[in-house]
Amino acid sequence: MEYLLIFISAIFVNNIVLAQFLGICPFLGVSKKIDTSLGMSAAVAFVMVLATLVTWLIQMYVLNPFGLEYLQTIAFILVIASLVQMVEIVLKKVSPPLYQALGIFLPLITTNCAVLGVAILVIQKDFNLAQSVVYALSTAIGFGLALTVFAGMREQLELANIPKGMRGMAIVLVSAGLLSLAFMGFSGVDGGLRTLFGLD
């Protein structure tokens, strides 16, 4: 049941983009079309889960035993950068159109604070390996959900008659704020489920 709560909480209640405001750069940059958003979501999900798995192992079996916790950030960044490089090479071979569509935003996964944030959060929350992987996967799903819904909104905005002063980034930011407010409606779900299943 704890895993279900982690899953629901990471997707809806504590959405990495809309509640914790991590990963805003790709959220605003790659959300112009739904197909590009789906591709970016898949790439981020793969990197996020793999990075969390590898960084958790490094933290527990290298950094903690040798008293090198202060190297956490730099070690995690190096792992994430290596994984992004790997995803980039695979995408270039497997799906050149998606590789072209993602463009500059694929290397930006390296500096996507959502990926690094999840890797650090699982250590701070003292999750075990299974909980860390579930948290990373559900956070990636939450990221993908937010990105895809927002891409759908932006595609609809292209068809709308928007006042001149609100066109461009202004309406995009207002829409992002409204989507974030919509997700705030889930804020009581986590506590309600804990009470329901007697986990408090």
PDB file of C-alpha atoms in Angstrom:
ATOM      1  CA  MET A   1       0.000   0.000   0.000  1.00  0.00           C
ATOM      2  CA  GLU A   2       2.940   2.293   0.698  1.00  0.00           C
ATOM      3  CA  TYR A   3       4.017   1.917  -2.941  1.00  0.00           C
ATOM      4  CA  LEU A   4       0.546   2.878  -4.162  1.00  0.00           C
ATOM      5  CA  LEU A   5       0.664   6.019  -2.013  1.00  0.00           C
ATOM      6  CA  ILE A   6       4.100   6.922  -3.368  1.00  0.00           C
ATOM      7  CA  PHE A   7       2.758   6.356  -6.900  1.00  0.00           C
ATOM      8  CA  ILE A   8      -0.389   8.495  -6.500  1.00  0.00           C
ATOM      9  CA  SER A   9       1.397  11.198  -4.526  1.00  0.00           C
ATOM     10  CA  ALA A  10       4.232  11.623  -7.042  1.00  0.00           C
ATOM     11  CA  ILE A  11       1.888  11.823 -10.036  1.00  0.00           C
ATOM     12  CA  PHE A  12      -0.898  14.033  -8.730  1.00  0.00           C
ATOM     13  CA  VAL A  13      -0.268  15.514  -5.265  1.00  0.00           C
ATOM     14  CA  ASN A  14       3.430  16.406  -5.480  1.00  0.00           C
ATOM     15  CA  ASN A  15       3.769  16.638  -9.251  1.00  0.00           C
ATOM     16  CA  ILE A  16       7.415  17.422  -9.978  1.00  0.00           C
ATOM     17  CA  VAL A  17       6.574  20.269 -12.388  1.00  0.00           C
ATOM     18  CA  LEU A  18       3.270  21.680 -11.161  1.00  0.00           C
ATOM     19  CA  ALA A  19       3.762  21.389  -7.378  1.00  0.00           C
ATOM     20  CA  GLN A  20       7.547  21.320  -6.868  1.00  0.00           C
ATOM     21  CA  PHE A  21       8.422  23.486  -9.904  1.00  0.00           C
ATOM     22  CA  LEU A  22      11.346  21.340 -11.061  1.00  0.00           C
ATOM     23  CA  GLY A  23      11.897  20.727 -14.778  1.00  0.00           C
ATOM     24  CA  ILE A  24      10.257  23.966 -15.931  1.00  0.00           C
ATOM     25  CA  CYS A  25      12.687  24.435 -18.863  1.00  0.00           C
ATOM     26  CA  PRO A  26      11.558  21.354 -20.864  1.00  0.00           C
ATOM     27  CA  PHE A  27       7.990  21.876 -19.626  1.00  0.00           C
ATOM     28  CA  LEU A  28       7.831  25.259 -21.373  1.00  0.00           C
ATOM     29  CA  GLY A  29      10.225  24.454 -24.212  1.00  0.00           C
ATOM     30  CA  VAL A  30       9.018  21.082 -25.549  1.00  0.00           C
ATOM     31  CA  SER A  31       5.290  21.466 -24.955  1.00  0.00           C
ATOM     32  CA  LYS A  32       4.315  22.955 -28.322  1.00  0.00           C
ATOM     33  CA  LYS A  33       3.214  19.631 -29.837  1.00  0.00           C
ATOM     34  CA  ILE A  34       1.806  16.502 -28.199  1.00  0.00           C
ATOM     35  CA  ASP A  35       3.987  14.030 -30.159  1.00  0.00           C
ATOM     36  CA  THR A  36       7.189  15.866 -29.155  1.00  0.00           C
ATOM     37  CA  SER A  37       5.961  15.981 -25.545  1.00  0.00           C
ATOM     38  CA  LEU A  38       5.368  12.232 -25.541  1.00  0.00           C
ATOM     39  CA  GLY A  39       8.861  11.600 -26.911  1.00  0.00           C
ATOM     40  CA  MET A  40      10.436  13.912 -24.342  1.00  0.00           C
ATOM     41  CA  SER A  41       8.391  12.276 -21.558  1.00  0.00           C
ATOM     42  CA  ALA A  42       9.632   8.825 -22.580  1.00  0.00           C
ATOM     43  CA  ALA A  43      13.263  10.019 -22.703  1.00  0.00           C
ATOM     44  CA  VAL A  44      12.970  11.728 -19.296  1.00  0.00           C
ATOM     45  CA  ALA A  45      11.251   8.658 -17.801  1.00  0.00           C
ATOM     46  CA  PHE A  46      14.013   6.348 -19.003  1.00  0.00           C
ATOM     47  CA  VAL A  47      16.787   8.647 -17.757  1.00  0.00           C
ATOM     48  CA  MET A  48      15.004   9.410 -14.465  1.00  0.00           C
ATOM     49  CA  VAL A  49      14.416   5.766 -13.500  1.00  0.00           C
ATOM     50  CA  LEU A  50      17.866   4.611 -14.579  1.00  0.00           C
ATOM     51  CA  ALA A  51      19.588   7.620 -12.969  1.00  0.00           C
ATOM     52  CA  THR A  52      17.721   7.105  -9.686  1.00  0.00           C
ATOM     53  CA  LEU A  53      18.638   3.422  -9.640  1.00  0.00           C
ATOM     54  CA  VAL A  54      22.334   4.060 -10.343  1.00  0.00           C
ATOM     55  CA  THR A  55      22.656   7.114  -8.052  1.00  0.00           C
ATOM     56  CA  TRP A  56      20.946   5.294  -5.149  1.00  0.00           C
ATOM     57  CA  LEU A  57      23.443   2.432  -5.484  1.00  0.00           C
ATOM     58  CA  ILE A  58      26.356   4.884  -5.686  1.00  0.00           C
ATOM     59  CA  GLN A  59      25.092   6.749  -2.606  1.00  0.00           C
ATOM     60  CA  MET A  60      24.587   3.600  -0.514  1.00  0.00           C
ATOM     61  CA  TYR A  61      27.606   1.558  -1.601  1.00  0.00           C
ATOM     62  CA  VAL A  62      30.232   4.179  -2.477  1.00  0.00           C
ATOM     63  CA  LEU A  63      29.548   7.624  -0.994  1.00  0.00           C
ATOM     64  CA  ASN A  64      28.117   6.637   2.423  1.00  0.00           C
ATOM     65  CA  PRO A  65      30.611   3.852   3.337  1.00  0.00           C
ATOM     66  CA  PHE A  66      33.636   6.025   2.447  1.00  0.00           C
ATOM     67  CA  GLY A  67      32.273   9.238   4.005  1.00  0.00           C
ATOM     68  CA  LEU A  68      32.058  10.989   0.628  1.00  0.00           C
ATOM     69  CA  GLU A  69      28.485  12.299   0.982  1.00  0.00           C
ATOM     70  CA  TYR A  70      29.695  15.805   0.101  1.00  0.00           C
ATOM     71  CA  LEU A  71      30.398  14.546  -3.453  1.00  0.00           C
ATOM     72  CA  GLN A  72      26.731  13.586  -3.939  1.00  0.00           C
ATOM     73  CA  THR A  73      25.750  16.395  -6.323  1.00  0.00           C
ATOM     74  CA  ILE A  74      28.793  16.140  -8.584  1.00  0.00           C
ATOM     75  CA  ALA A  75      28.617  12.323  -8.709  1.00  0.00           C
ATOM     76  CA  PHE A  76      24.905  12.402  -9.535  1.00  0.00           C
ATOM     77  CA  ILE A  77      25.413  15.006 -12.286  1.00  0.00           C
ATOM     78  CA  LEU A  78      28.132  12.863 -13.903  1.00  0.00           C
ATOM     79  CA  VAL A  79      25.865   9.782 -13.850  1.00  0.00           C
ATOM     80  CA  ILE A  80      22.924  11.704 -15.342  1.00  0.00           C
ATOM     81  CA  ALA A  81      25.113  13.274 -18.056  1.00  0.00           C
ATOM     82  CA  SER A  82      26.414   9.832 -19.051  1.00  0.00           C
ATOM     83  CA  LEU A  83      22.897   8.372 -19.229  1.00  0.00           C
ATOM     84  CA  VAL A  84      21.627  11.285 -21.344  1.00  0.00           C
ATOM     85  CA  GLN A  85      24.519  10.757 -23.740  1.00  0.00           C
ATOM     86  CA  MET A  86      23.477   7.111 -24.037  1.00  0.00           C
ATOM     87  CA  VAL A  87      19.807   8.023 -24.690  1.00  0.00           C
ATOM     88  CA  GLU A  88      20.909  10.536 -27.321  1.00  0.00           C
ATOM     89  CA  ILE A  89      22.979   7.918 -29.180  1.00  0.00           C
ATOM     90  CA  VAL A  90      20.114   5.369 -29.046  1.00  0.00           C
ATOM     91  CA  LEU A  91      17.499   7.889 -30.261  1.00  0.00           C
ATOM     92  CA  LYS A  92      19.751   9.002 -33.123  1.00  0.00           C
ATOM     93  CA  LYS A  93      19.945   5.387 -34.336  1.00  0.00           C
ATOM     94  CA  VAL A  94      16.379   4.225 -33.555  1.00  0.00           C
ATOM     95  CA  SER A  95      14.229   7.307 -34.225  1.00  0.00           C
ATOM     96  CA  PRO A  96      15.944  10.115 -36.210  1.00  0.00           C
ATOM     97  CA  PRO A  97      12.685  12.145 -36.586  1.00  0.00           C
ATOM     98  CA  LEU A  98      12.158  12.183 -32.802  1.00  0.00           C
ATOM     99  CA  TYR A  99      15.837  13.019 -32.330  1.00  0.00           C
ATOM    100  CA  GLN A 100      15.429  15.995 -34.705  1.00  0.00           C
ATOM    101  CA  ALA A 101      12.154  17.070 -33.046  1.00  0.00           C
ATOM    102  CA  LEU A 102      13.680  17.122 -29.568  1.00  0.00           C
ATOM    103  CA  GLY A 103      16.669  19.053 -30.856  1.00  0.00           C
ATOM    104  CA  ILE A 104      18.477  21.045 -28.174  1.00  0.00           C
ATOM    105  CA  PHE A 105      16.110  19.841 -25.443  1.00  0.00           C
ATOM    106  CA  LEU A 106      17.528  16.315 -25.420  1.00  0.00           C
ATOM    107  CA  PRO A 107      20.954  17.434 -24.122  1.00  0.00           C
ATOM    108  CA  LEU A 108      19.048  19.684 -21.714  1.00  0.00           C
ATOM    109  CA  ILE A 109      17.877  16.547 -19.845  1.00  0.00           C
ATOM    110  CA  THR A 110      21.424  16.622 -18.448  1.00  0.00           C
ATOM    111  CA  THR A 111      20.636  19.912 -16.728  1.00  0.00           C
ATOM    112  CA  ASN A 112      16.971  19.066 -16.096  1.00  0.00           C
ATOM    113  CA  CYS A 113      16.684  19.692 -12.379  1.00  0.00           C
ATOM    114  CA  ALA A 114      13.757  17.239 -12.198  1.00  0.00           C
ATOM    115  CA  VAL A 115      16.081  14.291 -12.885  1.00  0.00           C
ATOM    116  CA  LEU A 116      18.697  15.460 -10.386  1.00  0.00           C
ATOM    117  CA  GLY A 117      15.963  16.485  -7.949  1.00  0.00           C
ATOM    118  CA  VAL A 118      14.415  12.998  -7.903  1.00  0.00           C
ATOM    119  CA  ALA A 119      17.824  11.369  -7.426  1.00  0.00           C
ATOM    120  CA  ILE A 120      18.474  13.598  -4.393  1.00  0.00           C
ATOM    121  CA  LEU A 121      14.911  13.411  -3.021  1.00  0.00           C
ATOM    122  CA  VAL A 122      14.937   9.604  -2.746  1.00  0.00           C
ATOM    123  CA  ILE A 123      18.063   9.866  -0.579  1.00  0.00           C
ATOM    124  CA  GLN A 124      16.542  12.642   1.563  1.00  0.00           C
ATOM    125  CA  LYS A 125      13.286  10.685   1.983  1.00  0.00           C
ATOM    126  CA  ASP A 126      15.337   7.634   3.062  1.00  0.00           C
ATOM    127  CA  PHE A 127      13.648   5.363   0.500  1.00  0.00           C
ATOM    128  CA  ASN A 128      14.883   1.828  -0.100  1.00  0.00           C
ATOM    129  CA  LEU A 129      15.795   0.752  -3.651  1.00  0.00           C
ATOM    130  CA  ALA A 130      12.287  -0.472  -4.585  1.00  0.00           C
ATOM    131  CA  GLN A 131      10.628   2.668  -3.201  1.00  0.00           C
ATOM    132  CA  SER A 132      13.182   4.812  -5.053  1.00  0.00           C
ATOM    133  CA  VAL A 133      12.434   3.136  -8.387  1.00  0.00           C
ATOM    134  CA  VAL A 134       8.646   3.417  -7.836  1.00  0.00           C
ATOM    135  CA  TYR A 135       9.046   7.094  -6.873  1.00  0.00           C
ATOM    136  CA  ALA A 136      11.221   7.806  -9.935  1.00  0.00           C
ATOM    137  CA  LEU A 137       8.819   6.003 -12.297  1.00  0.00           C
ATOM    138  CA  SER A 138       5.723   7.699 -10.880  1.00  0.00           C
ATOM    139  CA  THR A 139       7.455  11.101 -10.912  1.00  0.00           C
ATOM    140  CA  ALA A 140       8.359  10.519 -14.568  1.00  0.00           C
ATOM    141  CA  ILE A 141       4.726   9.622 -15.298  1.00  0.00           C
ATOM    142  CA  GLY A 142       3.637  12.800 -13.492  1.00  0.00           C
ATOM    143  CA  PHE A 143       6.137  14.814 -15.547  1.00  0.00           C
ATOM    144  CA  GLY A 144       4.857  13.210 -18.751  1.00  0.00           C
ATOM    145  CA  LEU A 145       1.226  13.800 -17.774  1.00  0.00           C
ATOM    146  CA  ALA A 146       1.837  17.478 -17.033  1.00  0.00           C
ATOM    147  CA  LEU A 147       3.855  17.927 -20.240  1.00  0.00           C
ATOM    148  CA  THR A 148       1.296  16.172 -22.458  1.00  0.00           C
ATOM    149  CA  VAL A 149      -1.738  17.949 -20.964  1.00  0.00           C
ATOM    150  CA  PHE A 150       0.054  21.273 -21.301  1.00  0.00           C
ATOM    151  CA  ALA A 151       1.002  20.474 -24.918  1.00  0.00           C
ATOM    152  CA  GLY A 152      -2.688  19.786 -25.636  1.00  0.00           C
ATOM    153  CA  MET A 153      -3.604  23.122 -24.092  1.00  0.00           C
ATOM    154  CA  ARG A 154      -0.990  24.918 -26.187  1.00  0.00           C
ATOM    155  CA  GLU A 155      -2.225  23.267 -29.390  1.00  0.00           C
ATOM    156  CA  GLN A 156      -5.739  24.516 -28.577  1.00  0.00           C
ATOM    157  CA  LEU A 157      -4.376  27.999 -27.829  1.00  0.00           C
ATOM    158  CA  GLU A 158      -3.020  28.131 -31.381  1.00  0.00           C
ATOM    159  CA  LEU A 159      -6.633  27.974 -32.608  1.00  0.00           C
ATOM    160  CA  ALA A 160      -7.994  30.510 -30.116  1.00  0.00           C
ATOM    161  CA  ASN A 161      -8.442  34.213 -30.739  1.00  0.00           C
ATOM    162  CA  ILE A 162      -6.149  35.559 -28.016  1.00  0.00           C
ATOM    163  CA  PRO A 163      -5.895  39.324 -27.332  1.00  0.00           C
ATOM    164  CA  LYS A 164      -2.719  40.827 -28.811  1.00  0.00           C
ATOM    165  CA  GLY A 165      -1.162  41.696 -25.442  1.00  0.00           C
ATOM    166  CA  MET A 166      -1.533  38.100 -24.194  1.00  0.00           C
ATOM    167  CA  ARG A 167      -0.076  36.283 -27.219  1.00  0.00           C
ATOM    168  CA  GLY A 168       3.132  34.283 -27.010  1.00  0.00           C
ATOM    169  CA  MET A 169       4.764  33.479 -23.687  1.00  0.00           C
ATOM    170  CA  ALA A 170       2.227  35.508 -21.657  1.00  0.00           C
ATOM    171  CA  ILE A 171      -0.697  33.167 -22.361  1.00  0.00           C
ATOM    172  CA  VAL A 172       1.609  30.146 -22.006  1.00  0.00           C
ATOM    173  CA  LEU A 173       2.585  31.194 -18.463  1.00  0.00           C
ATOM    174  CA  VAL A 174      -1.016  31.968 -17.508  1.00  0.00           C
ATOM    175  CA  SER A 175      -2.073  28.536 -18.812  1.00  0.00           C
ATOM    176  CA  ALA A 176       0.748  26.848 -16.862  1.00  0.00           C
ATOM    177  CA  GLY A 177      -0.416  28.635 -13.702  1.00  0.00           C
ATOM    178  CA  LEU A 178      -4.005  27.487 -14.243  1.00  0.00           C
ATOM    179  CA  LEU A 179      -2.861  23.891 -14.804  1.00  0.00           C
ATOM    180  CA  SER A 180      -0.841  24.073 -11.585  1.00  0.00           C
ATOM    181  CA  LEU A 181      -3.926  25.351  -9.727  1.00  0.00           C
ATOM    182  CA  ALA A 182      -5.961  22.467 -11.168  1.00  0.00           C
ATOM    183  CA  PHE A 183      -3.432  19.956  -9.804  1.00  0.00           C
ATOM    184  CA  MET A 184      -3.631  21.610  -6.375  1.00  0.00           C
ATOM    185  CA  GLY A 185      -7.093  20.071  -6.169  1.00  0.00           C
ATOM    186  CA  PHE A 186      -5.381  16.726  -5.492  1.00  0.00           C
ATOM    187  CA  SER A 187      -3.584  18.053  -2.396  1.00  0.00           C
ATOM    188  CA  GLY A 188      -5.871  16.271   0.093  1.00  0.00           C
ATOM    189  CA  VAL A 189      -5.776  12.894  -1.662  1.00  0.00           C
ATOM    190  CA  ASP A 190      -2.491  11.764  -0.074  1.00  0.00           C
ATOM    191  CA  GLY A 191      -3.622  12.376   3.516  1.00  0.00           C
ATOM    192  CA  GLY A 192      -7.066  10.911   2.803  1.00  0.00           C
ATOM    193  CA  LEU A 193      -5.602   7.656   1.461  1.00  0.00           C
ATOM    194  CA  ARG A 194      -3.219   7.365   4.431  1.00  0.00           C
ATOM    195  CA  THR A 195      -6.133   7.756   6.828  1.00  0.00           C
ATOM    196  CA  LEU A 196      -8.296   5.346   4.849  1.00  0.00           C
ATOM    197  CA  PHE A 197      -5.689   2.583   4.922  1.00  0.00           C
ATOM    198  CA  GLY A 198      -4.533   3.351   8.478  1.00  0.00           C
ATOM    199  CA  LEU A 199      -0.983   4.296   7.500  1.00  0.00           C
ATOM    200  CA  ASP A 200      -0.788   7.460   9.665  1.00  0.00           C
TER     201      ASP A 200
END
